[in-house]
mmCIF file of C-alpha atoms in Angstrom:
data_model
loop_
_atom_site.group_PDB
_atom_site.id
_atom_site.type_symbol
_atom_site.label_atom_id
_atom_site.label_comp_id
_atom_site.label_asym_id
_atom_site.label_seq_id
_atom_site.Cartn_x
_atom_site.Cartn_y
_atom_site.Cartn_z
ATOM 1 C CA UNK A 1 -62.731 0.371 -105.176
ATOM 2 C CA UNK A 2 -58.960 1.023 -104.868
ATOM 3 C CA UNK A 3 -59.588 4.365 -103.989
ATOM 4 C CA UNK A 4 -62.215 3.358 -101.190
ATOM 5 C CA UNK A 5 -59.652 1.111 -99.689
ATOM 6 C CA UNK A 6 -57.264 3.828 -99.710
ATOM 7 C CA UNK A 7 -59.098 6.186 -98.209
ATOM 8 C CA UNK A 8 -59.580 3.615 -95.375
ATOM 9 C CA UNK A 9 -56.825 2.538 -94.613
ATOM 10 C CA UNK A 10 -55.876 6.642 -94.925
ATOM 11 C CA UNK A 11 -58.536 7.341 -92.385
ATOM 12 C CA UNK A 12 -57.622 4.640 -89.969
ATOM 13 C CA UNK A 13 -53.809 6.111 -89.363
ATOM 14 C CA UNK A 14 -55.335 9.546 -89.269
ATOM 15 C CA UNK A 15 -57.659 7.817 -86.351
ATOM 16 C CA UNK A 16 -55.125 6.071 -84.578
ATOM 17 C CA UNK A 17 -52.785 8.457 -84.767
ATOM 18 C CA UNK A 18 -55.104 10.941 -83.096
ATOM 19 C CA UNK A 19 -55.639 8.741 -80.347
ATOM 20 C CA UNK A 20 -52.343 8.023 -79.619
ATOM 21 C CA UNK A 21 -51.473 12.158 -79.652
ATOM 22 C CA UNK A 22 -54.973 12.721 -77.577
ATOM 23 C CA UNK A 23 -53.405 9.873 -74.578
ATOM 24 C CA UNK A 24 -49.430 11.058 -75.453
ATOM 25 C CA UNK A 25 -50.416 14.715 -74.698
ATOM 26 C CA UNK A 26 -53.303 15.027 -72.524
ATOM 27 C CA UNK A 27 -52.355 17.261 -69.850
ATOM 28 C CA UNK A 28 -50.743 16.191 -66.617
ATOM 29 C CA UNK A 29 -52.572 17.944 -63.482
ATOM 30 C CA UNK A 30 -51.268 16.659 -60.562
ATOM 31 C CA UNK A 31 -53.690 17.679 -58.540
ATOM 32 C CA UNK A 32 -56.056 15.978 -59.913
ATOM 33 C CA UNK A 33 -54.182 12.944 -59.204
ATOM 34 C CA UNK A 34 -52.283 13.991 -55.792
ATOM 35 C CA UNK A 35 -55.388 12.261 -53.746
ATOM 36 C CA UNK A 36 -55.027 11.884 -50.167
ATOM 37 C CA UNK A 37 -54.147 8.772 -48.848
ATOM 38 C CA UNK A 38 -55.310 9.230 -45.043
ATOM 39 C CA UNK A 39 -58.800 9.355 -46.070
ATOM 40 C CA UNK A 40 -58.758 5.990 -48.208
ATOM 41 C CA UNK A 41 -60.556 6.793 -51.638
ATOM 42 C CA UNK A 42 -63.583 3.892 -51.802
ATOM 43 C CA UNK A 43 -61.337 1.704 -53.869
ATOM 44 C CA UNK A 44 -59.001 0.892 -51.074
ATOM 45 C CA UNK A 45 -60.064 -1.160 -48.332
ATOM 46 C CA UNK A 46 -58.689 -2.288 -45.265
ATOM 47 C CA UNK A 47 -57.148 -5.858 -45.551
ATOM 48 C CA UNK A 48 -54.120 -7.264 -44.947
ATOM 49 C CA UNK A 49 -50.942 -5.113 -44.453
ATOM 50 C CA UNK A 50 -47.530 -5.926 -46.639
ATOM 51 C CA UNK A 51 -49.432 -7.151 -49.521
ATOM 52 C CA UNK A 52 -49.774 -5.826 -53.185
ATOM 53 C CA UNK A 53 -53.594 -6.013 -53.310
ATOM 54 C CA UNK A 54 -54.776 -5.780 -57.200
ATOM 55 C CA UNK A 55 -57.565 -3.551 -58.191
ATOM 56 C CA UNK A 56 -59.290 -3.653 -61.517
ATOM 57 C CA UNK A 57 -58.162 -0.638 -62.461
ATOM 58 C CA UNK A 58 -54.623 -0.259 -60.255
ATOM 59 C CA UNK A 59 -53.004 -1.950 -56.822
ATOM 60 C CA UNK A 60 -52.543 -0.727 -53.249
ATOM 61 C CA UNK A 61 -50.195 -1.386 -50.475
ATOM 62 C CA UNK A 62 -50.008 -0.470 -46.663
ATOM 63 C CA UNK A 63 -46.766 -0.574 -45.086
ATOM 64 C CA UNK A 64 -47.104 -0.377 -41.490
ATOM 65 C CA UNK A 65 -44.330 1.445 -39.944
ATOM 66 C CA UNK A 66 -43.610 4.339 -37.356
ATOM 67 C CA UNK A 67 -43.735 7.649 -39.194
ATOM 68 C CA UNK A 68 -39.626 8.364 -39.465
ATOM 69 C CA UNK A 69 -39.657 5.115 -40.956
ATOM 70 C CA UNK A 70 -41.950 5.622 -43.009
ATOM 71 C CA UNK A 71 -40.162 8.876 -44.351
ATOM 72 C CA UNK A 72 -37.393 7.395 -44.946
ATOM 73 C CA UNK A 73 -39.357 4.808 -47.239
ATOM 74 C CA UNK A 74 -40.473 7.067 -48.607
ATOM 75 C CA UNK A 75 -37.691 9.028 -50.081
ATOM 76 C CA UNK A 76 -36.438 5.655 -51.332
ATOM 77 C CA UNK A 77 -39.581 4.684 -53.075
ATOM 78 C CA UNK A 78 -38.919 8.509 -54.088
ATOM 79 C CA UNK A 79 -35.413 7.472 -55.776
ATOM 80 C CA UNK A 80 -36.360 3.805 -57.110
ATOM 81 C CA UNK A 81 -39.581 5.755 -58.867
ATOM 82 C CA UNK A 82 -37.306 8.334 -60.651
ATOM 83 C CA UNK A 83 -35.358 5.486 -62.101
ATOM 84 C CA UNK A 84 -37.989 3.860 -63.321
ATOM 85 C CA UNK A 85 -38.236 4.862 -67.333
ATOM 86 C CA UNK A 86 -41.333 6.766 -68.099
ATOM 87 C CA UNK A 87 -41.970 7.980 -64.565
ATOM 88 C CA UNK A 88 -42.098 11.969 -63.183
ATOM 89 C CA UNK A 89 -42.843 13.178 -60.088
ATOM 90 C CA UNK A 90 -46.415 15.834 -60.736
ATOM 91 C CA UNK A 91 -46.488 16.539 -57.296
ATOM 92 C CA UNK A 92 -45.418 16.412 -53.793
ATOM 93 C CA UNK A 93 -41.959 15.679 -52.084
ATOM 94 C CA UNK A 94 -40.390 13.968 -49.164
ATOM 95 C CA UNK A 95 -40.581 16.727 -47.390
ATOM 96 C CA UNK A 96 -44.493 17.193 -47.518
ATOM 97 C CA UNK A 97 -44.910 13.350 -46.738
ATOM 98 C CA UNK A 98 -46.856 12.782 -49.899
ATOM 99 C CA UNK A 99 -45.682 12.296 -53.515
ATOM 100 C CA UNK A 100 -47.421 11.474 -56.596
ATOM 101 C CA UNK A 101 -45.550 10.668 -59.878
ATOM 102 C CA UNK A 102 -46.866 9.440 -63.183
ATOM 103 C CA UNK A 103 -45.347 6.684 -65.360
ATOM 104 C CA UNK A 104 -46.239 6.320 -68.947
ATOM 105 C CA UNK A 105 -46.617 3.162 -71.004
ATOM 106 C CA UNK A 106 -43.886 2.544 -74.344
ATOM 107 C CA UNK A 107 -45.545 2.616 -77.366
ATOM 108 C CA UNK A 108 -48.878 4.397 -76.367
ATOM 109 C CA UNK A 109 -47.822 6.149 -73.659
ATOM 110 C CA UNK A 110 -50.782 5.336 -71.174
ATOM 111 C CA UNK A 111 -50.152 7.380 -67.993
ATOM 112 C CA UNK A 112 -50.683 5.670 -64.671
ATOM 113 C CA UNK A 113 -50.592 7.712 -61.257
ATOM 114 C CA UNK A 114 -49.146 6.278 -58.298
ATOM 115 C CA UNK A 115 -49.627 8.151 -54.861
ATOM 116 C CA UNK A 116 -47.584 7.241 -51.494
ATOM 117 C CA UNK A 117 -48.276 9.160 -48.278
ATOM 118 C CA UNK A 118 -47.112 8.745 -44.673
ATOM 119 C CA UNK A 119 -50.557 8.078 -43.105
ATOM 120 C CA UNK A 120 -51.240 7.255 -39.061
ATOM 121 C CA UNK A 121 -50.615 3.435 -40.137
ATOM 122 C CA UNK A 122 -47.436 4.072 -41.915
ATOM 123 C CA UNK A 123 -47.159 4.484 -45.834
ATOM 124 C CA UNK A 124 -50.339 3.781 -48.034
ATOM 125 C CA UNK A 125 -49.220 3.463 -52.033
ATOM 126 C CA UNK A 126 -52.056 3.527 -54.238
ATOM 127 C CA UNK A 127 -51.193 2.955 -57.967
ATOM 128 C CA UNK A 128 -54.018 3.226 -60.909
ATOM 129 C CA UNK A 129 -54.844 3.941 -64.345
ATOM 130 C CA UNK A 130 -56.015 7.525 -65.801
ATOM 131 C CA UNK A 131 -57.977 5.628 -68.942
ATOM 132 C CA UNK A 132 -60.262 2.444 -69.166
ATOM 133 C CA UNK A 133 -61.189 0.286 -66.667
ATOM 134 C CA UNK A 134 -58.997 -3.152 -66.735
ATOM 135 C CA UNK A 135 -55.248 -2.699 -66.530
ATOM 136 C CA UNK A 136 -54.350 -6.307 -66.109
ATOM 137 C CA UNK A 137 -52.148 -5.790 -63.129
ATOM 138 C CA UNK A 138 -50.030 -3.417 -64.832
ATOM 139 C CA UNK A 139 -49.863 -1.350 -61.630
ATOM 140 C CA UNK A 140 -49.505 -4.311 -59.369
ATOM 141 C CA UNK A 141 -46.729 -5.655 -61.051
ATOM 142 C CA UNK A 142 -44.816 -2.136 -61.151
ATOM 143 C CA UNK A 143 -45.743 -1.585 -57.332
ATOM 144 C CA UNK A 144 -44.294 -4.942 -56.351
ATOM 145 C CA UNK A 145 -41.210 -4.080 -58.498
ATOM 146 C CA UNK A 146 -40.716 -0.726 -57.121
ATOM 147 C CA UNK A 147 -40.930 -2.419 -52.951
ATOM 148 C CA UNK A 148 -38.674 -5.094 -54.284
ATOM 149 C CA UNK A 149 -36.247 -2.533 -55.285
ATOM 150 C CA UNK A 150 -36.529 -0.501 -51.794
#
């Protein structure tokens, strides 16, 4: 019996464990994540501008602004992302108008993808999840952070 439990309890690190190296290391393709933003992806809907709207599975914002302005938000989004802990930049730049960076969760190290690009109504910002379906407005409340910080 001792031995049963032990394997167990042996077999349940060895599974948790190999989850947590399968989400840690998964490989980063940004382009698979680098979505445009001027052709809205089906999850993002037009509603009201300014506002952190919460999806199930990430948030949105639009921030209506003449295009220079909107450059110049966002290369400080840019800066206020890359001093967030956890967070890289997998593709884009200022430059290109368009920037996608991932940020990764403490302990399990859960990758989210948030994408900003200059679009003909200013800057969209779409934050989500890569795995499940709920993130209990993980991504909202790091998108509201990051404009707060702007």
């Amino acid at each position: 019996m001792k031995k049963a439990m032990s394997l167990a309890a042996f077999l349940i690190v060895v599974i948790v464990a190999g989850l947590m190296g399968y989400v840690r290391f998964a490989p980063v393709n940004g382009n698979d994540w680098h979505i445009d933003l001027v052709h809205r992806p089906a999850e993002i809907a037009d509603v009201s501008l300014e506002v952190v709207h919460r999806l199930s599975n990430g948030a949105y914002v639009d921030l209506p602004q003449p295009a220079a302005e909107a450059r110049i938000t966002l290369g400080r989004l840019d800066a206020v992302a890359l001093a967030t802990p956890r967070t890289l930049r997998v593709a884009g730049s200022v430059e290109e108008g368009h920037i996608t960076w991932v940020t990764r969760s403490r302990l399990w190290a859960f990758p989210d993808y948030t994408t900003a690009q200059i679009t003909p109504m200013g800057l969209t910002v779409f934050a989500r999840q890569r795995y499940g379906s709920q993130d209990s407005g993980v991504n909202a409340a790091r998108l509201s952070d990051w404009l707060a910080r702007l």
